[in-house]
Amino acid sequence: MLTFVGLGLFDRTDISEKGLRCIRDADHVFLECYTSLLIGSSREELEEYYGKPVQPLYREDVEQHPDELLRLAEKESVAFLCAGDPMVSTTHADLRLRAGARGIRTAIIHGASISSAVCGLSGLQNYRFGKSCSLPFPQKNWFPTTPFEVVAKNLAQNLHTIVYLDIQNERYMTVPEAVALLDQMAARNGTTIPLYVGIARAGSDTPIVRAGTGSTLASAEFGPPLHILIVPAGLHDMEREYLEMFAGL
Amino acid sequence: MLTFVGLGLFDRTDISEKGLRCIRDADHVFLECYTSLLIGSSREELEEYYGKPVQPLYREDVEQHPDELLRLAEKESVAFLCAGDPMVSTTHADLRLRAGARGIRTAIIHGASISSAVCGLSGLQNYRFGKSCSLPFPQKNWFPTTPFEVVAKNLAQNLHTIVYLDIQNERYMTVPEAVALLDQMAARNGTTIPLYVGIARAGSDTPIVRAGTGSTLASAEFGPPLHILIVPAGLHDMEREYLEMFAGL
């Protein structure tokens, strides 16, 4: 049995009661450490909280050598932990497919995801979000403009866009970095993005939410990771009031 | 202090550890009973689980007479519980605004939401979803076609659509009902919807996920509520494999 368990947004206490019980009953516990991470709790803290060892998994463990994990799951109960809600990443879907192909029973215990948490933090209405996009760190000779195209298409339809910010090893893209990149892409297309909402540390006791123009947010202090960015479309009255009251618009 | 606490998807054990601690420490606990509900646990079961009274709130309590709740929150700690992740409904945003206007401190403890859970259950990739829509029960002389328009626009852009199904008092729209309505709207527009994915009881131990044409799903048995529907766009290879393995495609 292989159970995918979502750990939620920020620290060890964001897991559900159901997920915690699954982990405590599991024969083996693995923690996926490469698509996202629980900023507020280290693996060692999780081990202490669960009262059992938690084995880290990196990309090549899951994508190239999943055999060990799958072999265990054929006879015993394995909990596969990841930050947020499982399966938002394709690599989890691939693992579940491989398990299914071997006849291993699988299940998902859901956790809070940043994709819905941004609605509560920003007051931007869930049904007004279009397709989301990811913003990678620019690399030498590689500066993809797809994220801007997604944003522009959504804005043209009066839809908000969630922009997921890159995580590379221990480097986390910040809201000011992201805003600078998007402003640059917009400028190349002869346009500007009128408003951004930056969010830091969703799910923690000290989230920061700030709305403003690119230049306002570029100089704002968001503090430690993780950060996420929203490009809002035209605001409805209540969305505007909410950003004025809770995001310094 | 007013804390919005998400209860997650299905029953009392879907709440986070953080949320549970907040409830146990709260002076007053209210349960929002009109935008969604926790199918797997009654209010009485929640009271027993939390070890304290849980007061139900209906639409007019929150939208027309929120004063009592806000007065309490001025001096004591109040937990406002709702199924899923808080604030996906405008009525919660309105309550937080009213609290903010009175100078009451507010916070959100997030919970798992159906909006991300559908990705794991269906294998449909999060970043391929466009704007979502809600499908209301048809009323006498009122048959809105907005949901179909949202679906059609997403399909034209090769994007998936989440279709939230109506809840009216104790009447829950089912996947077969929803598919019949959307097929009817499509037919009026001289077109057809090629594929649906219906999901029942997300977050429970017995979720059902079925992919197929309208006529296949119209005769499928999904069992008790809550149900939700997805209209997928053209499938990527891994999405197709996932639906074949886990949703009977």
Short mmCIF file of C-alpha atoms in Angstrom, two decimals:
data_model
loop_
_atom_site.label_atom_id
_atom_site.label_comp_id
_atom_site.label_asym_id
_atom_site.label_seq_id
_atom_site.Cartn_x
_atom_site.Cartn_y
_atom_site.Cartn_z
CA MET A 1 0.00 0.00 0.00
CA LEU A 2 1.34 3.40 -1.03
CA THR A 3 -0.31 6.48 0.44
CA PHE A 4 0.52 9.97 -0.80
CA VAL A 5 0.19 12.34 2.15
CA GLY A 6 0.02 16.12 1.75
CA LEU A 7 1.78 18.01 4.54
CA GLY A 8 0.08 21.33 3.87
CA LEU A 9 1.70 24.72 3.62
CA PHE A 10 4.26 25.62 6.21
CA ASP A 11 5.23 23.45 9.16
CA ARG A 12 4.71 20.04 10.76
CA THR A 13 1.36 21.06 12.30
CA ASP A 14 -0.22 21.74 8.90
CA ILE A 15 -0.77 18.04 8.27
CA SER A 16 -4.28 16.66 8.75
CA GLU A 17 -5.19 14.36 11.61
CA LYS A 18 -5.91 11.71 8.99
CA GLY A 19 -2.45 12.14 7.44
CA LEU A 20 -0.74 12.01 10.80
CA ARG A 21 -2.48 8.79 11.70
CA CYS A 22 -1.42 7.27 8.37
CA ILE A 23 2.21 8.19 9.01
CA ARG A 24 2.16 6.84 12.55
CA ASP A 25 0.72 3.54 11.27
CA ALA A 26 3.06 3.28 8.26
CA ASP A 27 5.89 0.76 8.05
CA HIS A 28 8.04 3.19 6.03
CA VAL A 29 7.92 6.95 5.65
CA PHE A 30 9.54 8.86 2.76
CA LEU A 31 9.71 12.62 2.29
CA GLU A 32 9.83 14.06 -1.21
CA CYS A 33 12.48 16.81 -1.07
CA TYR A 34 12.72 18.21 -4.60
CA THR A 35 9.46 19.69 -5.92
CA SER A 36 8.62 21.74 -2.85
CA LEU A 37 9.36 21.80 0.83
CA LEU A 38 7.98 22.54 4.25
CA ILE A 39 9.93 25.66 5.13
CA GLY A 40 8.85 25.73 8.78
CA SER A 41 10.01 22.24 9.81
CA SER A 42 13.17 20.29 9.03
CA ARG A 43 13.16 16.58 8.29
CA GLU A 44 14.60 15.98 11.76
CA GLU A 45 11.72 17.91 13.33
CA LEU A 46 9.25 15.84 11.35
CA GLU A 47 10.93 12.64 12.59
CA GLU A 48 10.61 13.80 16.16
CA TYR A 49 6.98 14.82 15.65
CA TYR A 50 6.03 11.53 14.03
CA GLY A 51 8.18 9.46 16.35
CA LYS A 52 9.77 7.53 13.49
CA PRO A 53 12.43 7.84 10.78
CA VAL A 54 11.66 9.84 7.67
CA GLN A 55 13.79 9.00 4.63
CA PRO A 56 14.49 11.83 2.19
CA LEU A 57 13.83 11.29 -1.52
CA TYR A 58 15.45 13.32 -4.28
CA ARG A 59 14.45 13.58 -7.91
CA GLU A 60 16.56 10.70 -9.14
CA ASP A 61 15.35 8.43 -6.32
CA VAL A 62 11.77 8.84 -7.48
CA GLU A 63 12.15 9.21 -11.22
CA GLN A 64 15.00 6.81 -11.91
CA HIS A 65 15.15 4.38 -9.01
CA PRO A 66 11.65 4.06 -7.57
CA ASP A 67 12.06 0.29 -7.32
CA GLU A 68 13.07 0.13 -3.69
CA LEU A 69 10.10 2.18 -2.58
CA LEU A 70 7.70 0.22 -4.78
CA ARG A 71 9.06 -3.12 -3.61
CA LEU A 72 8.41 -2.08 -0.02
CA ALA A 73 4.90 -0.93 -0.90
CA GLU A 74 4.09 -4.35 -2.37
CA LYS A 75 4.18 -5.97 1.05
CA GLU A 76 4.06 -3.17 3.62
CA SER A 77 2.49 0.24 4.11
CA VAL A 78 4.51 3.14 2.73
CA ALA A 79 3.69 6.82 3.28
CA PHE A 80 5.05 9.21 0.65
CA LEU A 81 5.02 12.75 2.08
CA CYS A 82 5.14 15.99 0.19
CA ALA A 83 4.49 19.63 0.99
CA GLY A 84 1.11 21.04 -0.08
CA ASP A 85 -1.39 18.72 -1.73
CA PRO A 86 0.10 15.61 -3.43
CA MET A 87 0.04 15.15 -7.21
CA VAL A 88 0.21 18.77 -8.17
CA SER A 89 3.57 17.67 -9.56
CA THR A 90 3.75 15.27 -12.54
CA THR A 91 6.45 13.25 -10.83
CA HIS A 92 3.95 12.11 -8.18
CA ALA A 93 1.44 11.11 -10.84
CA ASP A 94 4.17 9.07 -12.51
CA LEU A 95 4.95 7.27 -9.24
CA ARG A 96 1.29 6.46 -8.65
CA LEU A 97 1.07 5.06 -12.20
CA ARG A 98 4.10 2.86 -11.62
CA ALA A 99 2.59 1.61 -8.37
CA GLY A 100 -0.73 0.92 -10.08
CA ALA A 101 1.04 -1.02 -12.85
CA ARG A 102 2.55 -3.30 -10.20
CA GLY A 103 -0.85 -3.88 -8.62
CA ILE A 104 -0.01 -1.87 -5.51
CA ARG A 105 -2.98 -0.27 -3.78
CA THR A 106 -2.64 3.53 -3.61
CA ALA A 107 -4.46 6.35 -1.83
CA ILE A 108 -4.16 10.09 -1.39
CA ILE A 109 -4.58 12.07 1.83
CA HIS A 110 -4.98 15.66 0.77
CA GLY A 111 -3.34 18.71 2.31
CA ALA A 112 -3.79 22.46 2.04
CA SER A 113 -2.33 23.81 -1.20
CA ILE A 114 -0.96 27.22 -2.03
CA SER A 115 -3.22 27.18 -5.09
CA SER A 116 -6.31 27.70 -2.93
CA ALA A 117 -4.59 29.44 0.01
CA VAL A 118 -3.83 32.48 -2.16
CA CYS A 119 -7.58 33.16 -2.42
CA GLY A 120 -7.99 33.61 1.32
CA LEU A 121 -4.78 35.55 1.73
CA SER A 122 -5.45 37.96 -1.12
CA GLY A 123 -9.25 38.03 -1.19
CA LEU A 124 -9.07 37.40 -4.93
CA GLN A 125 -11.97 35.19 -5.89
CA ASN A 126 -11.23 31.58 -6.76
CA TYR A 127 -13.49 31.47 -9.83
CA ARG A 128 -11.69 34.47 -11.37
CA PHE A 129 -8.33 32.70 -11.75
CA GLY A 130 -7.28 31.54 -15.22
CA LYS A 131 -4.46 29.17 -16.09
CA SER A 132 -1.46 29.43 -13.74
CA CYS A 133 2.19 29.57 -14.71
CA SER A 134 5.67 28.98 -13.28
CA LEU A 135 8.46 31.53 -13.40
CA PRO A 136 11.93 29.96 -13.67
CA PHE A 137 15.21 31.66 -12.80
CA PRO A 138 16.67 33.02 -16.06
CA GLN A 139 19.62 31.01 -17.30
CA LYS A 140 22.46 31.89 -19.61
CA ASN A 141 21.04 32.17 -23.13
CA TRP A 142 17.62 31.08 -21.91
CA PHE A 143 14.95 33.55 -20.96
CA PRO A 144 11.55 31.97 -21.55
CA THR A 145 8.65 34.38 -21.92
CA THR A 146 5.87 31.80 -21.57
CA PRO A 147 4.92 33.07 -18.09
CA PHE A 148 4.28 36.53 -19.48
CA GLU A 149 2.20 35.09 -22.30
CA VAL A 150 0.01 33.21 -19.81
CA VAL A 151 -0.43 36.38 -17.74
CA ALA A 152 -1.22 38.50 -20.80
CA LYS A 153 -3.79 36.02 -22.09
CA ASN A 154 -5.48 35.91 -18.68
CA LEU A 155 -5.49 39.70 -18.36
CA ALA A 156 -7.09 39.96 -21.81
CA GLN A 157 -9.91 37.75 -20.44
CA ASN A 158 -10.03 39.65 -17.14
CA LEU A 159 -8.69 36.67 -15.18
CA HIS A 160 -6.17 36.55 -12.32
CA THR A 161 -2.94 34.52 -12.66
CA ILE A 162 -1.03 32.60 -10.00
CA VAL A 163 2.71 32.73 -10.76
CA TYR A 164 4.63 29.90 -9.04
CA LEU A 165 8.16 31.02 -8.25
CA ASP A 166 11.18 28.86 -8.96
CA ILE A 167 12.95 26.76 -6.33
CA GLN A 168 16.44 25.58 -7.29
CA ASN A 169 18.36 23.69 -4.64
CA GLU A 170 18.30 26.11 -1.72
CA ARG A 171 17.62 29.16 -3.84
CA TYR A 172 14.07 30.49 -3.67
CA MET A 173 12.82 33.15 -6.06
CA THR A 174 11.50 36.18 -4.17
CA VAL A 175 8.56 38.42 -5.04
CA PRO A 176 10.82 41.38 -5.93
CA GLU A 177 12.89 39.16 -8.26
CA ALA A 178 9.76 37.79 -9.90
CA VAL A 179 8.22 41.22 -10.37
CA ALA A 180 11.42 42.49 -12.00
CA LEU A 181 11.42 39.55 -14.44
CA LEU A 182 7.77 39.95 -15.38
CA ASP A 183 8.11 43.73 -15.76
CA GLN A 184 11.04 43.12 -18.07
CA MET A 185 9.06 40.64 -20.18
CA ALA A 186 6.13 43.06 -20.34
CA ALA A 187 8.42 45.92 -21.42
CA ARG A 188 9.81 43.78 -24.25
CA ASN A 189 6.23 43.36 -25.40
CA GLY A 190 5.65 47.10 -25.21
CA THR A 191 3.24 46.86 -22.30
CA THR A 192 3.13 47.05 -18.51
CA ILE A 193 1.53 44.97 -15.78
CA PRO A 194 -0.53 47.37 -13.67
CA LEU A 195 -0.80 45.48 -10.38
CA TYR A 196 0.80 42.61 -8.48
CA VAL A 197 0.03 40.83 -5.22
CA GLY A 198 3.02 39.24 -3.49
CA ILE A 199 2.60 36.68 -0.72
CA ALA A 200 5.26 35.30 1.61
CA ARG A 201 5.07 32.39 4.03
CA ALA A 202 1.48 31.33 3.39
CA GLY A 203 0.29 29.07 6.18
CA SER A 204 2.68 30.47 8.79
CA ASP A 205 1.71 32.73 11.69
CA THR A 206 3.40 35.64 9.91
CA PRO A 207 2.31 35.64 6.30
CA ILE A 208 2.93 38.85 4.37
CA VAL A 209 0.57 39.98 1.63
CA ARG A 210 1.33 43.15 -0.34
CA ALA A 211 -0.45 44.61 -3.36
CA GLY A 212 1.04 47.30 -5.56
CA THR A 213 2.76 48.21 -8.78
CA GLY A 214 5.99 46.54 -9.86
CA SER A 215 8.08 49.38 -8.49
CA THR A 216 6.29 49.32 -5.13
CA LEU A 217 6.74 45.59 -4.67
CA ALA A 218 10.31 45.59 -5.99
CA SER A 219 11.35 47.58 -2.92
CA ALA A 220 9.03 45.88 -0.40
CA GLU A 221 10.46 43.55 2.24
CA PHE A 222 8.84 40.11 2.14
CA GLY A 223 11.25 38.27 4.42
CA PRO A 224 12.11 34.55 4.30
CA PRO A 225 10.67 32.06 1.73
CA LEU A 226 8.48 30.68 0.25
CA HIS A 227 7.08 33.49 -1.88
CA ILE A 228 4.35 33.44 -4.50
CA LEU A 229 3.04 36.07 -6.86
CA ILE A 230 -0.39 36.86 -8.28
CA VAL A 231 -1.13 39.11 -11.23
CA PRO A 232 -4.69 40.27 -10.62
CA ALA A 233 -7.08 41.25 -13.39
CA GLY A 234 -9.48 44.17 -12.94
CA LEU A 235 -10.62 44.06 -9.32
CA HIS A 236 -14.19 43.61 -8.16
CA ASP A 237 -15.22 45.98 -5.36
CA MET A 238 -14.79 43.46 -2.56
CA GLU A 239 -11.44 42.29 -3.91
CA ARG A 240 -10.24 45.90 -3.91
CA GLU A 241 -11.49 46.51 -0.36
CA TYR A 242 -9.81 43.32 0.80
CA LEU A 243 -6.46 44.26 -0.74
CA GLU A 244 -6.77 47.75 0.75
CA MET A 245 -7.40 46.36 4.21
CA PHE A 246 -5.09 43.34 4.26
CA ALA A 247 -2.45 44.05 1.60
CA GLY A 248 -1.71 47.76 1.82
CA LEU A 249 -3.18 48.63 -1.58
CA MET B 1 -9.37 37.53 17.49
CA LEU B 2 -11.22 35.80 14.65
CA THR B 3 -9.60 32.77 13.03
CA PHE B 4 -10.99 31.18 9.90
CA VAL B 5 -10.26 27.47 10.06
CA GLY B 6 -10.54 25.17 7.04
CA LEU B 7 -11.83 21.70 7.90
CA GLY B 8 -10.63 20.05 4.70
CA LEU B 9 -12.57 17.76 2.45
CA PHE B 10 -14.59 15.02 4.04
CA ASP B 11 -14.70 14.30 7.78
CA ARG B 12 -13.52 15.55 11.18
CA THR B 13 -10.04 14.05 10.73
CA ASP B 14 -9.30 16.18 7.65
CA ILE B 15 -8.55 19.22 9.80
CA SER B 16 -4.91 20.16 10.34
CA GLU B 17 -3.18 19.77 13.69
CA LYS B 18 -2.81 23.55 13.72
CA GLY B 19 -6.53 24.05 13.12
CA LEU B 20 -7.47 21.55 15.79
CA ARG B 21 -5.27 23.28 18.35
CA CYS B 22 -6.87 26.63 17.48
CA ILE B 23 -10.35 25.19 18.01
CA ARG B 24 -9.43 23.58 21.30
CA ASP B 25 -7.99 26.91 22.52
CA ALA B 26 -10.88 29.04 21.23
CA ASP B 27 -13.45 30.65 23.52
CA HIS B 28 -16.18 30.24 20.90
CA VAL B 29 -16.51 27.94 17.91
CA PHE B 30 -18.89 28.55 14.99
CA LEU B 31 -19.52 26.28 12.01
CA GLU B 32 -20.51 27.80 8.68
CA CYS B 33 -23.32 25.57 7.37
CA TYR B 34 -24.44 27.12 4.08
CA THR B 35 -21.70 27.34 1.44
CA SER B 36 -20.41 23.81 1.80
CA LEU B 37 -20.34 21.03 4.34
CA LEU B 38 -18.35 18.21 5.78
CA ILE B 39 -20.33 15.24 4.52
CA GLY B 40 -18.50 12.68 6.66
CA SER B 41 -19.08 14.23 10.11
CA SER B 42 -22.15 15.82 11.69
CA ARG B 43 -21.94 18.92 13.87
CA GLU B 44 -22.54 16.69 16.89
CA GLU B 45 -19.59 14.50 15.92
CA LEU B 46 -17.41 17.60 15.56
CA GLU B 47 -18.48 18.73 19.05
CA GLU B 48 -17.52 15.41 20.49
CA TYR B 49 -14.19 15.40 18.65
CA TYR B 50 -13.31 18.92 19.73
CA GLY B 51 -14.70 18.49 23.24
CA LYS B 52 -16.68 21.72 23.07
CA PRO B 53 -19.87 23.22 21.65
CA VAL B 54 -19.98 24.15 17.96
CA GLN B 55 -22.62 26.71 17.03
CA PRO B 56 -24.10 26.46 13.52
CA LEU B 57 -24.22 29.56 11.33
CA TYR B 58 -26.59 29.98 8.41
CA ARG B 59 -26.40 32.50 5.60
CA GLU B 60 -28.44 35.19 7.31
CA ASP B 61 -26.45 34.84 10.54
CA VAL B 62 -23.25 35.71 8.71
CA GLU B 63 -24.47 38.11 6.05
CA GLN B 64 -27.15 40.01 7.94
CA HIS B 65 -26.43 39.59 11.64
CA PRO B 66 -22.70 39.09 12.07
CA ASP B 67 -22.69 41.47 15.05
CA GLU B 68 -22.89 38.88 17.77
CA LEU B 69 -19.96 36.93 16.38
CA LEU B 70 -17.90 40.08 15.82
CA ARG B 71 -18.67 41.41 19.30
CA LEU B 72 -17.36 38.19 20.80
CA ALA B 73 -14.24 38.35 18.62
CA GLU B 74 -13.44 41.84 19.93
CA LYS B 75 -12.65 40.47 23.38
CA GLU B 76 -12.25 36.71 23.02
CA SER B 77 -10.94 34.16 20.55
CA VAL B 78 -13.46 32.98 18.00
CA ALA B 79 -12.90 30.12 15.53
CA PHE B 80 -15.01 30.24 12.36
CA LEU B 81 -15.01 26.79 10.76
CA CYS B 82 -15.83 25.91 7.20
CA ALA B 83 -15.36 22.88 4.97
CA GLY B 84 -12.45 23.00 2.53
CA ASP B 85 -10.15 26.02 2.57
CA PRO B 86 -11.67 29.23 3.99
CA MET B 87 -12.39 32.26 1.82
CA VAL B 88 -13.09 30.47 -1.37
CA SER B 89 -16.57 31.89 -0.77
CA THR B 90 -17.15 35.68 -0.98
CA THR B 91 -19.23 35.58 2.18
CA HIS B 92 -16.12 34.71 4.22
CA ALA B 93 -14.15 37.55 2.64
CA ASP B 94 -16.98 39.88 3.60
CA LEU B 95 -16.87 38.70 7.21
CA ARG B 96 -13.11 39.19 7.40
CA LEU B 97 -13.51 42.70 6.02
CA ARG B 98 -16.14 43.53 8.64
CA ALA B 99 -13.85 42.20 11.36
CA GLY B 100 -10.93 44.21 10.01
CA ALA B 101 -13.06 47.36 9.97
CA ARG B 102 -13.74 46.89 13.68
CA GLY B 103 -10.04 46.48 14.39
CA ILE B 104 -10.38 42.77 15.19
CA ARG B 105 -7.29 40.71 14.53
CA THR B 106 -7.92 37.93 11.98
CA ALA B 107 -6.04 34.89 10.74
CA ILE B 108 -6.59 31.95 8.41
CA ILE B 109 -5.67 28.32 9.01
CA HIS B 110 -5.85 26.65 5.65
CA GLY B 111 -7.40 23.29 4.82
CA ALA B 112 -7.37 20.96 1.85
CA SER B 113 -9.60 22.21 -0.93
CA ILE B 114 -11.44 20.34 -3.65
CA SER B 115 -9.88 22.77 -6.15
CA SER B 116 -6.46 21.14 -5.74
CA ALA B 117 -7.67 17.67 -4.70
CA VAL B 118 -9.16 17.08 -8.14
CA CYS B 119 -5.64 17.12 -9.61
CA GLY B 120 -4.48 14.18 -7.54
CA LEU B 121 -7.69 12.25 -7.99
CA SER B 122 -7.88 12.70 -11.75
CA GLY B 123 -4.19 13.06 -12.66
CA LEU B 124 -5.12 16.17 -14.64
CA GLN B 125 -2.29 18.64 -14.31
CA ASN B 126 -2.87 21.67 -12.13
CA TYR B 127 -1.31 24.16 -14.57
CA ARG B 128 -3.67 23.06 -17.36
CA PHE B 129 -6.87 24.22 -15.62
CA GLY B 130 -8.51 27.42 -16.83
CA LYS B 131 -11.24 29.42 -15.09
CA SER B 132 -13.65 27.27 -13.09
CA CYS B 133 -17.44 27.53 -13.04
CA SER B 134 -20.46 26.59 -10.93
CA LEU B 135 -23.42 24.66 -12.25
CA PRO B 136 -26.72 25.60 -10.57
CA PHE B 137 -29.87 23.51 -10.51
CA PRO B 138 -32.12 24.78 -13.33
CA GLN B 139 -35.06 26.80 -12.06
CA LYS B 140 -38.40 27.59 -13.60
CA ASN B 141 -37.80 30.07 -16.44
CA TRP B 142 -34.10 30.22 -15.61
CA PHE B 143 -31.56 28.09 -17.34
CA PRO B 144 -28.23 29.93 -17.31
CA THR B 145 -25.70 28.82 -19.90
CA THR B 146 -22.68 30.59 -18.39
CA PRO B 147 -21.14 27.29 -17.21
CA PHE B 148 -21.13 25.97 -20.76
CA GLU B 149 -19.58 29.20 -22.04
CA VAL B 150 -16.74 28.89 -19.51
CA VAL B 151 -16.17 25.26 -20.51
CA ALA B 152 -16.26 26.09 -24.23
CA LYS B 153 -13.79 28.96 -23.85
CA ASN B 154 -11.41 26.74 -21.88
CA LEU B 155 -11.69 23.91 -24.41
CA ALA B 156 -10.89 26.35 -27.20
CA GLN B 157 -7.66 27.14 -25.32
CA ASN B 158 -7.02 23.46 -24.55
CA LEU B 159 -7.62 23.99 -20.81
CA HIS B 160 -9.44 21.79 -18.29
CA THR B 161 -12.46 23.12 -16.36
CA ILE B 162 -13.57 22.36 -12.81
CA VAL B 163 -17.37 22.47 -12.60
CA TYR B 164 -18.62 23.00 -9.02
CA LEU B 165 -21.99 21.34 -8.55
CA ASP B 166 -24.88 23.05 -6.81
CA ILE B 167 -25.83 22.43 -3.18
CA GLN B 168 -29.32 23.61 -2.23
CA ASN B 169 -30.44 22.85 1.31
CA GLU B 170 -29.99 19.11 1.48
CA ARG B 171 -30.06 18.58 -2.27
CA TYR B 172 -26.70 17.87 -3.88
CA MET B 173 -26.25 17.86 -7.63
CA THR B 174 -24.84 14.54 -8.86
CA VAL B 175 -22.37 13.89 -11.66
CA PRO B 176 -25.04 12.28 -13.90
CA GLU B 177 -27.34 15.29 -13.39
CA ALA B 178 -24.52 17.71 -14.17
CA VAL B 179 -23.44 15.83 -17.28
CA ALA B 180 -27.02 15.82 -18.57
CA LEU B 181 -27.27 19.60 -18.06
CA LEU B 182 -23.97 20.35 -19.78
CA ASP B 183 -24.72 17.98 -22.66
CA GLN B 184 -28.03 19.78 -23.12
CA MET B 185 -26.31 23.20 -23.16
CA ALA B 186 -23.72 21.92 -25.64
CA ALA B 187 -26.45 20.52 -27.91
CA ARG B 188 -28.22 23.90 -27.93
CA ASN B 189 -24.95 25.34 -29.18
CA GLY B 190 -24.69 22.69 -31.87
CA THR B 191 -21.70 20.99 -30.29
CA THR B 192 -20.79 18.15 -27.94
CA ILE B 193 -18.45 17.76 -24.97
CA PRO B 194 -16.21 14.77 -25.76
CA LEU B 195 -15.07 13.74 -22.29
CA TYR B 196 -15.95 14.20 -18.63
CA VAL B 197 -14.34 13.17 -15.34
CA GLY B 198 -16.73 12.75 -12.43
CA ILE B 199 -15.50 12.54 -8.84
CA ALA B 200 -17.45 11.57 -5.73
CA ARG B 201 -16.47 11.85 -2.05
CA ALA B 202 -13.02 13.36 -2.50
CA GLY B 203 -11.06 13.04 0.71
CA SER B 204 -12.94 9.97 1.93
CA ASP B 205 -11.60 6.42 2.02
CA THR B 206 -13.90 5.53 -0.88
CA PRO B 207 -13.61 8.24 -3.53
CA ILE B 208 -14.93 7.35 -6.97
CA VAL B 209 -13.32 8.76 -10.10
CA ARG B 210 -14.78 7.93 -13.52
CA ALA B 211 -13.83 9.27 -16.93
CA GLY B 212 -16.00 8.87 -20.00
CA THR B 213 -18.45 10.38 -22.42
CA GLY B 214 -21.66 12.01 -21.23
CA SER B 215 -23.68 8.88 -21.94
CA THR B 216 -21.19 6.66 -20.06
CA LEU B 217 -21.19 8.87 -16.97
CA ALA B 218 -24.95 9.47 -17.07
CA SER B 219 -25.49 5.80 -16.27
CA ALA B 220 -22.54 5.37 -13.86
CA GLU B 221 -23.13 4.95 -10.14
CA PHE B 222 -21.25 7.53 -8.08
CA GLY B 223 -22.92 6.94 -4.72
CA PRO B 224 -23.44 9.50 -1.94
CA PRO B 225 -22.38 13.20 -2.16
CA LEU B 226 -20.43 15.40 -2.62
CA HIS B 227 -19.80 15.14 -6.35
CA ILE B 228 -17.72 17.34 -8.62
CA LEU B 229 -17.19 17.33 -12.37
CA ILE B 230 -14.23 18.14 -14.60
CA VAL B 231 -14.34 18.77 -18.33
CA PRO B 232 -10.85 17.87 -19.53
CA ALA B 233 -9.22 19.40 -22.58
CA GLY B 234 -7.05 17.30 -24.89
CA LEU B 235 -5.15 14.87 -22.68
CA HIS B 236 -1.40 14.68 -22.36
CA ASP B 237 -0.02 11.13 -22.43
CA MET B 238 0.42 10.83 -18.69
CA GLU B 239 -3.03 12.28 -18.02
CA ARG B 240 -4.55 9.69 -20.33
CA GLU B 241 -2.62 6.83 -18.72
CA TYR B 242 -3.71 8.04 -15.28
CA LEU B 243 -7.38 8.17 -16.26
CA GLU B 244 -7.08 4.74 -17.87
CA MET B 245 -5.58 3.27 -14.72
CA PHE B 246 -7.56 5.08 -12.03
CA ALA B 247 -10.75 6.27 -13.70
CA GLY B 248 -11.79 3.49 -16.07
CA LEU B 249 -11.15 5.47 -19.27
#
